[in-house]
GROMACS .gro file of C-alpha atoms in nm:
model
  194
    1UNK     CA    1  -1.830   1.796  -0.568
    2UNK     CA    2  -1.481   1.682  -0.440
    3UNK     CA    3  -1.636   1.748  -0.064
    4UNK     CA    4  -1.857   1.461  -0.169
    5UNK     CA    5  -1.612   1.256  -0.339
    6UNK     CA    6  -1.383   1.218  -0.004
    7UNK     CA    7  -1.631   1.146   0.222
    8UNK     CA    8  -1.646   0.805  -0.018
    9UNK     CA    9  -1.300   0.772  -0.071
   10UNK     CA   10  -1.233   0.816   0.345
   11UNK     CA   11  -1.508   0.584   0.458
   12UNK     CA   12  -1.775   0.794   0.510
   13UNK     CA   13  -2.173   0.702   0.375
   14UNK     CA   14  -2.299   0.940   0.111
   15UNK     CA   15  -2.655   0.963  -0.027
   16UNK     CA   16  -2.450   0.908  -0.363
   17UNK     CA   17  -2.331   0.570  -0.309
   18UNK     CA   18  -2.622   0.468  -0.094
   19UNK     CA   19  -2.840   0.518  -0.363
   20UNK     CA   20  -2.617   0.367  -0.626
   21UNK     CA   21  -2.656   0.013  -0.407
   22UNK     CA   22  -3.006   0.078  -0.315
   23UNK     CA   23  -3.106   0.097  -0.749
   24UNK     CA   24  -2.835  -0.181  -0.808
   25UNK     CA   25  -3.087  -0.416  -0.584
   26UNK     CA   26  -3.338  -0.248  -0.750
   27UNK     CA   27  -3.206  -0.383  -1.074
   28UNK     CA   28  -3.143  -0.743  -0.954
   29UNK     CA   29  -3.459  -0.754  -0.823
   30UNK     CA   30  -3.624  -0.742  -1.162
   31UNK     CA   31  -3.453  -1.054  -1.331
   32UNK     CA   32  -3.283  -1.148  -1.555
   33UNK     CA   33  -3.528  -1.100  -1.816
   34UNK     CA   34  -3.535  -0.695  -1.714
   35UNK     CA   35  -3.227  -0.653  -1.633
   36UNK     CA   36  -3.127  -0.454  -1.883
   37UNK     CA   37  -3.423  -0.197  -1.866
   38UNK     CA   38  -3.310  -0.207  -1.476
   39UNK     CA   39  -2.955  -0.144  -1.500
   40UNK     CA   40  -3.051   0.128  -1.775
   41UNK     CA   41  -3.304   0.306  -1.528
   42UNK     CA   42  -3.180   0.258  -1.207
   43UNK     CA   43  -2.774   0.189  -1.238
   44UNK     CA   44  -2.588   0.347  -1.505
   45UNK     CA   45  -2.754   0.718  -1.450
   46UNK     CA   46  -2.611   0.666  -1.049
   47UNK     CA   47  -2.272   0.507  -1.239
   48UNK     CA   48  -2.247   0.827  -1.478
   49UNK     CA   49  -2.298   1.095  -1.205
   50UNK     CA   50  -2.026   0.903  -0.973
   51UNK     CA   51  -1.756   0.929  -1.221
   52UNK     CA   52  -1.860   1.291  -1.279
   53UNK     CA   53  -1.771   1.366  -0.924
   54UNK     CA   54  -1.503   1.105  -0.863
   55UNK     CA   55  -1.239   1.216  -1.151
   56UNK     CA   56  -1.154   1.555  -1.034
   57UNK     CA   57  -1.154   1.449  -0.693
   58UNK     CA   58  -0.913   1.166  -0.754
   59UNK     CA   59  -0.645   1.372  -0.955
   60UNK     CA   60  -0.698   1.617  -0.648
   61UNK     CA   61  -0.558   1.332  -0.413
   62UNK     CA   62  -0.305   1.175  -0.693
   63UNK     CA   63  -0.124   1.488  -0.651
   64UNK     CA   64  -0.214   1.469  -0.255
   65UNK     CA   65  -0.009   1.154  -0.240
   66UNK     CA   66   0.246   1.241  -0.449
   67UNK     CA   67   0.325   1.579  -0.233
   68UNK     CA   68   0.270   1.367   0.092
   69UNK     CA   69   0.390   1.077   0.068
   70UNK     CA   70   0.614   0.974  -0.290
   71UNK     CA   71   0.838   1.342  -0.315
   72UNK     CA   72   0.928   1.249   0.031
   73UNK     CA   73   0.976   0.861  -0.039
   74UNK     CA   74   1.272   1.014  -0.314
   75UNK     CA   75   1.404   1.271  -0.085
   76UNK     CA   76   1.496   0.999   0.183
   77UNK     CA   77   1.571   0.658  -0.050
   78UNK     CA   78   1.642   0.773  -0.416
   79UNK     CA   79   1.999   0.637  -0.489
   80UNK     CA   80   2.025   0.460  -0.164
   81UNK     CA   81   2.073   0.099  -0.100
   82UNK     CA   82   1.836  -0.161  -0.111
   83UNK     CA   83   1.639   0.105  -0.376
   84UNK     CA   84   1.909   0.161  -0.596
   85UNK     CA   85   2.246  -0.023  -0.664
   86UNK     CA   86   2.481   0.194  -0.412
   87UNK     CA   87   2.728   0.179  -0.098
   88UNK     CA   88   2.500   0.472   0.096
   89UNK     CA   89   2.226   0.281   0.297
   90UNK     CA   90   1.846   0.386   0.360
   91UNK     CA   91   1.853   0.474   0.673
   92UNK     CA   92   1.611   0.232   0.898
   93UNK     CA   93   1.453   0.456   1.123
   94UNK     CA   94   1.338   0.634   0.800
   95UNK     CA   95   1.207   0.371   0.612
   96UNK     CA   96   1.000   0.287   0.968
   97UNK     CA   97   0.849   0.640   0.929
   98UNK     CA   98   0.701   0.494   0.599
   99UNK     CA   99   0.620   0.162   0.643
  100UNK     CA  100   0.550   0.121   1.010
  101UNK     CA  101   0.186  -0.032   1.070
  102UNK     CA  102  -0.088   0.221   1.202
  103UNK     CA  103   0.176   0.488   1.234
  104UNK     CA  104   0.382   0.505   0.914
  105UNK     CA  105   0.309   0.783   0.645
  106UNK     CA  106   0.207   0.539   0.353
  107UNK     CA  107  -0.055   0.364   0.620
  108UNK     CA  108  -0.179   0.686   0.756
  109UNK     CA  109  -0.199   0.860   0.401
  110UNK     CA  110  -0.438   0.549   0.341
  111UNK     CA  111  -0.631   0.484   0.613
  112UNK     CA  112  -0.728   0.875   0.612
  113UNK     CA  113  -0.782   0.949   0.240
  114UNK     CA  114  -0.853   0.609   0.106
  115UNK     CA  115  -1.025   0.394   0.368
  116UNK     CA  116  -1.354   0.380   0.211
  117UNK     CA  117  -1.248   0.290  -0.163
  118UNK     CA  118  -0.920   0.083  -0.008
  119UNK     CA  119  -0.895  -0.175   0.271
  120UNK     CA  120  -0.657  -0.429   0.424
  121UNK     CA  121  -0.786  -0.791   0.366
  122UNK     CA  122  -0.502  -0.913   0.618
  123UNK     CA  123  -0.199  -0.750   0.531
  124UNK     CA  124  -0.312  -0.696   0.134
  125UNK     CA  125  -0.452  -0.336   0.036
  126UNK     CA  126  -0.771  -0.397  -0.212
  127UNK     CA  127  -1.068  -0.211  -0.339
  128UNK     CA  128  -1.365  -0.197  -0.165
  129UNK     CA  129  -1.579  -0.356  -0.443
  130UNK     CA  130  -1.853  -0.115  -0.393
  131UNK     CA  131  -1.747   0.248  -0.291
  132UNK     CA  132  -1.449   0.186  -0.596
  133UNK     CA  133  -1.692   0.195  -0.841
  134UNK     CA  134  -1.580   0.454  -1.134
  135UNK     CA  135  -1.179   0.384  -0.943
  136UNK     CA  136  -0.921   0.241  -1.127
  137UNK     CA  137  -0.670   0.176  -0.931
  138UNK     CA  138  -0.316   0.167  -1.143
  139UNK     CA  139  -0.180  -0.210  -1.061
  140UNK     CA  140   0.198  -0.114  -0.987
  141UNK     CA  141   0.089   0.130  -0.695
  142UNK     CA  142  -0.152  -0.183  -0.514
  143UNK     CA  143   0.165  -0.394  -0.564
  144UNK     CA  144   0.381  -0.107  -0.445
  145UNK     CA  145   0.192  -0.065  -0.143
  146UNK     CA  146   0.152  -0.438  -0.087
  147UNK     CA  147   0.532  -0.466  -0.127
  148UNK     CA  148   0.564  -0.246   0.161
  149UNK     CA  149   0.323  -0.360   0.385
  150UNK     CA  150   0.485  -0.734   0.369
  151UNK     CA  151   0.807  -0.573   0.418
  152UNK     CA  152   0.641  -0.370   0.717
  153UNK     CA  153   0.547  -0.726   0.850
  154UNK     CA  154   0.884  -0.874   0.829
  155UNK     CA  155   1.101  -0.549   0.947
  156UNK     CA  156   0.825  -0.461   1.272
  157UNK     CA  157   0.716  -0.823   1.400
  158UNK     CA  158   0.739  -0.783   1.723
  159UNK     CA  159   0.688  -0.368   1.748
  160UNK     CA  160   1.049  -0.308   1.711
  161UNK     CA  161   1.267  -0.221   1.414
  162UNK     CA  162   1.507  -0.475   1.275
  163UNK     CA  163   1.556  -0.803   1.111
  164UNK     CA  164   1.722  -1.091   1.331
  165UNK     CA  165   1.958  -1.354   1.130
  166UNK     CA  166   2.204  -1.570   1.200
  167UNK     CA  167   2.534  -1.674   1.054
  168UNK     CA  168   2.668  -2.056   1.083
  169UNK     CA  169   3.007  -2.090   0.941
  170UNK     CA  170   3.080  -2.347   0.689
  171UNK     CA  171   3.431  -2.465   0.622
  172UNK     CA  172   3.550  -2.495   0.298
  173UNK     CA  173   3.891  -2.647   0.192
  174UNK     CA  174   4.045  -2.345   0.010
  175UNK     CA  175   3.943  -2.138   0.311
  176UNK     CA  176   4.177  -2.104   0.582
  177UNK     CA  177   4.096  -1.788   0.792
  178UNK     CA  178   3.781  -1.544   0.818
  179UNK     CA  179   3.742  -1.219   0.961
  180UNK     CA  180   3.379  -1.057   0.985
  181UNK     CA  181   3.310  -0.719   1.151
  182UNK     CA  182   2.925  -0.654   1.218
  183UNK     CA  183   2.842  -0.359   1.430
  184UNK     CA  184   3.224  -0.334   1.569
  185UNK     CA  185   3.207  -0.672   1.690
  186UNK     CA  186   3.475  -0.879   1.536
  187UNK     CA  187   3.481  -1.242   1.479
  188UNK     CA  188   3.764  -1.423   1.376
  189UNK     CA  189   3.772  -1.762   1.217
  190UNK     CA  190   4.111  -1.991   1.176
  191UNK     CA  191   4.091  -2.345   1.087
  192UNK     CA  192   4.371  -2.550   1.148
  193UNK     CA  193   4.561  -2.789   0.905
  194UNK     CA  194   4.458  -3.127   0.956
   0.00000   0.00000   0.00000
């Protein structure tokens, strides 16, 4: 049964699911005034034997993603800086291996074992409305996920890692001298009286 249930959750047409549509137009296509007999007959049997295969199969690929993908996640970032309140950084390169578009762990994790119950509607993970049937997915790990793709959009823009910025100066009047260091390069500001 879980053979069956990941052919649906990575993309792949079942019989199963096929079916499921095929008696929900079946349904529809009785009106309104049988639609109750229809969903009875033809949808809800198809609904009930989905969730019997789909809930072993999806704690089998909870603890999947939580082997692949999240103990990692806390072996690299837990108590590291921007992820927790502390003066050692994330490393970049690391978080890349993550979050990087069609090569990062968290994108290949779902494009592999969730592309037929989850797909990008430009850069937002949702549920396929269809093949999720039965899914729930819990609402913290779609905003998670969506978190991280926006910040995959922001840190990889043009293919390489990093985040461009400038500084501009500003005087102020109690301010008479600034020295910044960024990457060993030091700049050195002095304003004059006057």
């Amino acid at each position: 049964m879980q053979t069956l249930a990941q052919t649906v959750f990575q993309g792949k047409s079942v019989d199963l699911t096929d079916t499921w549509q095929y008696g929900s137009l079946i349904s529809a296509s009785l009106g309104e005034e049988w639609s109750g007999f229809g969903s009875t007959m033809f949808v809800q049997p198809l609904t009930q034997a989905w969730e019997t295969v789909l809930q072993p199969s999806a704690a089998s690929l909870n603890d999947k993603w939580s082997r692949s993908v999240v103990a990692n996640w806390q072996t690299a970032f837990d108590g590291r800086f921007p992820f927790a309140a502390s003066k050692s950084d994330a490393s970049l390169p690391m978080l890349a291996e993550f979050v990087r578009k069609d090569s990062g762990r968290i994108e290949r994790f779902l494009t592999t074992e969730l592309s037929g119950v989850l797909h990008k509607e430009g850069s937002q993970w949702v549920p396929d409305k269809v093949n999720s049937q039965g899914l729930s997915f819990n609402p913290a790990f779609l905003r998670a996920i969506n978190q991280l793709s926006q910040l995959s959009d922001i840190l990889f823009t043009d293919g390489s890692q990093g985040i461009s910025f400038e500084l501009q100066a500003r005087p102020v009047p109690q301010v008479v001298e600034t020295q910044l260091t960024i990457d060993g390069q030091k700049l050195h500001y002095f304003k004059p009286d006057g």
